[in-house]
Amino acid sequence: MSRIILRDGRVAELLKAEDTEVHRALIRNLFQSASPESLYLRFFHAVREVSEKIISSMISDGGPNGLSLLCLAGTQAIAIGTYSRVDAQSAEAAFFVGDAYHGNGLGSLLLAHLAQAAWRNGFRRFEAYVLHENEQMLKVFQASGYELVRRTESTMMHLILPLRETERSRALQETREKFAAAASLHPFFRPNTVAVVGASRDPNRAGHLLLHHVVDGGYTGIATPVNRSTAAVSAMRTYPSLASLPEPPDLAIVAVPADQVPVVIEDCIEAQVRAVMVVSAGFGEVDAAGREKERELARKLRAAGIRLIGPNCLGLVNTAPDVQLNASLAPRLPSVGKLAIASHSGALGVAILEYASVIGVGVSSFVSLGNKVDVSANDLLQFWEDDANVDMIVLYLESFGNPRKFARIARRVAGHKPILVVKSARTPGGSAISRLPGAQEAAVDSVVGGLFRQAGIIRLDTLQELFDVAALLAVEPKPQGRRVAVVTNTAGGAVMTADTLQREGLSFVGPVINLGFEALADSYREVLPQVLRDHDVDAVVVLFTPVAISDEEEVIAAIGEAIEMVDADPEDGMHLRPSQKPVVANFLSHGDYHVRTIVAGQRRIPVYPFPEQAVHALARVTEYVEDGARLRGRIPDLPGCDVDGARDLVRGALGDGKKELSGAQAHDVLGRVGIDCKMRPVPALRAGDETLRIEVRPHALFGPVVHVTGSGGSVFRMTPLTDIDAADMVTSVKAPEAVADVLLRVSRLAEEVPEVYNVTLGHLQVLSDAPSACMVGDASLSVREPDIGPL
């Protein structure tokens, strides 16, 4: 069973229909409740009752010859999608959506999931017959993004859809998914009415604090306390239940003991609440029984079309002036800004929120995800992607819900909004402590690192580093190169800075400009503009060690004035303006170890307590800018890559009962995708020759992972690889460029032939006298029947 989100934000469930009386009754009732018009459009003639024989043909054998996917809202079927075998490579597809759910994108959702299931069962195309007057269903097929072939046949259209995904079909599906996810989170971030269930008179209880934080934060909507044991809380009338409220609240915040939460959830469903956030602890973070309890909460809410944050979370925040919602245990609403924060750890999340305020980085929204049995970081990324109030996203993660989906979404978002991540549970010890599902599987840190690099994410090791980088991104332009100049009044700080620049891979532009200790303010005011105007400089590090008490104030003013002055320089059309070059500073002052800022006209210059912090932040942002090109990679067309032919060979081997392919069989499959594996002895290595090993292995969370080992080390990336991913892997292991083509072909094989489980190319050799060609000394493949369940 899978969760799907409708266009209006409601949640439904998708499952494979089975030959049981329960599923037959669901299908029967769906058709019985339909209008005669809808039945006519589905069956092409007047239908009084759908026979059991037709229902049996829809259910079929669950995949190889036919499959039906049912969409459920609660205990009611609201749509069904079906395919049935036509021949070895084709299946006929048909869809039916209940009258009350037209226009919610169900046809498109069913087509996407059904196509995936059919493709994994070996079908290459769908055929469909649609009456000319069934305009809605024709639009579903036309908007699918598949390469549609249309033929007019009497009163109907005969449609043919190749099932292999295209860039367009993938993009359209992602867009639909993004809009639906954003709509489903709207009641959390922009509720008109909020109810606090468990609001208490006891000032030490979470319910009391949450209610007061909502009210004291200046919430612009209506807040209502719910408590069955008292008539009023803090001079506000209480209601005994959500169902007794004058109107259903958009958001219910649940802060009652864990054993009372199931009753409150039933109340939420009865009251038709749109969104639920459970602050209560005592669930999956405790034991296996708790995990089952929280899954049951999610199942009940999902059946009612309601989304859930938590349980075991510390709330959410939206600082937008027209909302001003502090539905969290953070004591105050943070200052308004463009930073969005999501955290698996509630306590750490609140601390992150507090620290952002201390260093002057304004916040747009904040979410403590808790045990994330429903709403996850993937949903939040999609919500924030088009949010005009969000320029930068910070995530504290312990595990991934769906890492492949996370990587796909993050790659899309990071192209225009930086994503900063601290990923904990990186070691066996940390994973064992984390109670979140998936933390232990994700602990292979090299794989996680490859995922983040591939997605363009800025990965930080500590929360301190995270905010060092966030402080720079929040206020300064992004560096357009690695050339960094240093202006200082102390040689010792300059030495440390130059060393750190080199360690971080930045280029130190010498010589150091040492201003000494005389007339410091005037010196900074005079020299800094000259450095910023230098066309060979991309960024500047300013160091200052106070000598006299008054020096610091005067130097701060001088730096601000100098930068403001050069920012007014006219544009010459050929070089970066000074205003496009970031400046970071370090003041070795006493007693203040927070990042602060210097006001420089419209700019804010971050001042770090130590020079290494300033350089480290600059290096991470520089990498982010450079990695932006990687996000624009594409999956190229590969000449001679016959994936369908390779799949035919693999499915033929499976039909013969084979699970391991080696020697000639493996070479034949690889040859179909254009990898040269001719049977020949591998020549002895000579000076300049290169030998590598390429493997594709399934990861429990990340799916197929490509691993390359060469003289320069090893590197991991998830499939599918883009041209830039492959080139980056080749550079990382110091392999010849010819290897990139092999990587792209192996990636296509792993992605588009789902029966392939493992791939090993051993002794991949590139000869010094033929660097454009690779020789594969030995190869093996493991194959199996693919998982055919819906996505």
mmCIF file of N, CA, C and O in Angstrom, residues 82-84 89-93 95 110-111 114-116 118-119 123-128 141 159-163:
data_model
loop_
_atom_site.group_PDB
_atom_site.id
_atom_site.type_symbol
_atom_site.label_atom_id
_atom_site.label_comp_id
_atom_site.label_asym_id
_atom_site.label_seq_id
_atom_site.Cartn_x
_atom_site.Cartn_y
_atom_site.Cartn_z
ATOM 1 N N THR A 82 -6.372 -0.138 -14.576
ATOM 2 C CA THR A 82 -6.226 -1.545 -14.939
ATOM 3 C C THR A 82 -5.409 -1.698 -16.214
ATOM 4 O O THR A 82 -5.513 -0.871 -17.118
ATOM 5 N N TYR A 83 -4.568 -2.731 -16.266
ATOM 6 C CA TYR A 83 -4.009 -3.131 -17.555
ATOM 7 C C TYR A 83 -4.172 -4.638 -17.720
ATOM 8 O O TYR A 83 -4.210 -5.390 -16.734
ATOM 9 N N SER A 84 -4.278 -5.085 -18.986
ATOM 10 C CA SER A 84 -4.378 -6.515 -19.298
ATOM 11 C C SER A 84 -3.547 -6.797 -20.536
ATOM 12 O O SER A 84 -3.461 -5.968 -21.450
ATOM 13 N N GLN A 89 4.525 -7.834 -25.585
ATOM 14 C CA GLN A 89 5.100 -6.541 -25.224
ATOM 15 C C GLN A 89 4.063 -5.458 -24.977
ATOM 16 O O GLN A 89 4.425 -4.356 -24.551
ATOM 17 N N SER A 90 2.791 -5.720 -25.199
ATOM 18 C CA SER A 90 1.761 -4.691 -25.075
ATOM 19 C C SER A 90 0.700 -5.084 -24.061
ATOM 20 O O SER A 90 0.383 -6.265 -23.891
ATOM 21 N N ALA A 91 0.153 -4.064 -23.398
ATOM 22 C CA ALA A 91 -0.973 -4.257 -22.487
ATOM 23 C C ALA A 91 -1.974 -3.131 -22.715
ATOM 24 O O ALA A 91 -1.590 -2.000 -23.027
ATOM 25 N N GLU A 92 -3.256 -3.460 -22.591
ATOM 26 C CA GLU A 92 -4.297 -2.441 -22.733
ATOM 27 C C GLU A 92 -4.603 -1.839 -21.371
ATOM 28 O O GLU A 92 -4.815 -2.563 -20.391
ATOM 29 N N ALA A 93 -4.616 -0.506 -21.305
ATOM 30 C CA ALA A 93 -4.834 0.201 -20.040
ATOM 31 C C ALA A 93 -6.179 0.911 -20.059
ATOM 32 O O ALA A 93 -6.636 1.392 -21.100
ATOM 33 N N PHE A 95 -8.951 3.307 -17.171
ATOM 34 C CA PHE A 95 -9.049 3.968 -15.870
ATOM 35 C C PHE A 95 -10.495 4.368 -15.598
ATOM 36 O O PHE A 95 -11.279 4.620 -16.524
ATOM 37 N N LEU A 110 -2.746 7.357 -11.381
ATOM 38 C CA LEU A 110 -2.902 5.941 -11.683
ATOM 39 C C LEU A 110 -2.092 5.545 -12.913
ATOM 40 O O LEU A 110 -1.471 4.479 -12.935
ATOM 41 N N LEU A 111 -2.091 6.402 -13.939
ATOM 42 C CA LEU A 111 -1.319 6.081 -15.139
ATOM 43 C C LEU A 111 0.165 5.953 -14.815
ATOM 44 O O LEU A 111 0.833 5.019 -15.274
ATOM 45 N N LEU A 114 0.668 2.713 -12.728
ATOM 46 C CA LEU A 114 0.358 1.524 -13.518
ATOM 47 C C LEU A 114 1.423 1.294 -14.590
ATOM 48 O O LEU A 114 1.841 0.154 -14.838
ATOM 49 N N ALA A 115 1.890 2.368 -15.210
ATOM 50 C CA ALA A 115 2.941 2.248 -16.220
ATOM 51 C C ALA A 115 4.217 1.683 -15.618
ATOM 52 O O ALA A 115 4.896 0.847 -16.231
ATOM 53 N N GLN A 116 4.557 2.128 -14.415
ATOM 54 C CA GLN A 116 5.756 1.617 -13.749
ATOM 55 C C GLN A 116 5.632 0.121 -13.472
ATOM 56 O O GLN A 116 6.567 -0.653 -13.707
ATOM 57 N N ALA A 118 3.685 -2.057 -15.031
ATOM 58 C CA ALA A 118 3.687 -2.808 -16.293
ATOM 59 C C ALA A 118 5.093 -2.920 -16.869
ATOM 60 O O ALA A 118 5.503 -3.986 -17.349
ATOM 61 N N TRP A 119 5.824 -1.829 -16.805
ATOM 62 C CA TRP A 119 7.202 -1.836 -17.327
ATOM 63 C C TRP A 119 8.060 -2.838 -16.567
ATOM 64 O O TRP A 119 8.836 -3.588 -17.162
ATOM 65 N N PHE A 123 6.456 -5.297 -19.947
ATOM 66 C CA PHE A 123 5.712 -4.684 -21.046
ATOM 67 C C PHE A 123 6.447 -3.439 -21.527
ATOM 68 O O PHE A 123 7.028 -2.693 -20.741
ATOM 69 N N ARG A 124 6.365 -3.189 -22.842
ATOM 70 C CA ARG A 124 7.060 -2.034 -23.418
ATOM 71 C C ARG A 124 6.102 -0.913 -23.801
ATOM 72 O O ARG A 124 6.539 0.209 -24.011
ATOM 73 N N ARG A 125 4.824 -1.225 -23.910
ATOM 74 C CA ARG A 125 3.898 -0.162 -24.319
ATOM 75 C C ARG A 125 2.505 -0.431 -23.763
ATOM 76 O O ARG A 125 2.130 -1.576 -23.494
ATOM 77 N N PHE A 126 1.784 0.659 -23.580
ATOM 78 C CA PHE A 126 0.358 0.598 -23.273
ATOM 79 C C PHE A 126 -0.423 0.928 -24.545
ATOM 80 O O PHE A 126 -0.007 1.774 -25.354
ATOM 81 N N GLU A 127 -1.574 0.279 -24.682
ATOM 82 C CA GLU A 127 -2.562 0.688 -25.660
ATOM 83 C C GLU A 127 -3.827 1.065 -24.898
ATOM 84 O O GLU A 127 -4.115 0.499 -23.843
ATOM 85 N N ALA A 128 -4.562 2.034 -25.413
ATOM 86 C CA ALA A 128 -5.802 2.449 -24.762
ATOM 87 C C ALA A 128 -6.793 2.877 -25.834
ATOM 88 O O ALA A 128 -6.413 3.450 -26.859
ATOM 89 N N PHE A 141 -3.943 11.207 -20.905
ATOM 90 C CA PHE A 141 -2.906 10.571 -21.728
ATOM 91 C C PHE A 141 -2.021 11.618 -22.410
ATOM 92 O O PHE A 141 -0.794 11.473 -22.465
ATOM 93 N N LEU A 159 -4.881 4.814 -28.700
ATOM 94 C CA LEU A 159 -3.661 5.460 -28.220
ATOM 95 C C LEU A 159 -2.596 4.411 -27.934
ATOM 96 O O LEU A 159 -2.894 3.337 -27.387
ATOM 97 N N ILE A 160 -1.339 4.728 -28.283
ATOM 98 C CA ILE A 160 -0.201 3.845 -28.004
ATOM 99 C C ILE A 160 0.848 4.658 -27.262
ATOM 100 O O ILE A 160 1.257 5.729 -27.729
ATOM 101 N N LEU A 161 1.264 4.147 -26.087
ATOM 102 C CA LEU A 161 2.225 4.864 -25.249
ATOM 103 C C LEU A 161 3.426 3.977 -24.955
ATOM 104 O O LEU A 161 3.302 2.980 -24.217
ATOM 105 N N PRO A 162 4.612 4.254 -25.511
ATOM 106 C CA PRO A 162 5.818 3.547 -25.055
ATOM 107 C C PRO A 162 6.036 3.845 -23.573
ATOM 108 O O PRO A 162 5.916 4.992 -23.132
ATOM 109 N N LEU A 163 6.357 2.809 -22.789
ATOM 110 C CA LEU A 163 6.388 2.964 -21.338
ATOM 111 C C LEU A 163 7.702 3.481 -20.779
ATOM 112 O O LEU A 163 7.774 3.828 -19.604
#
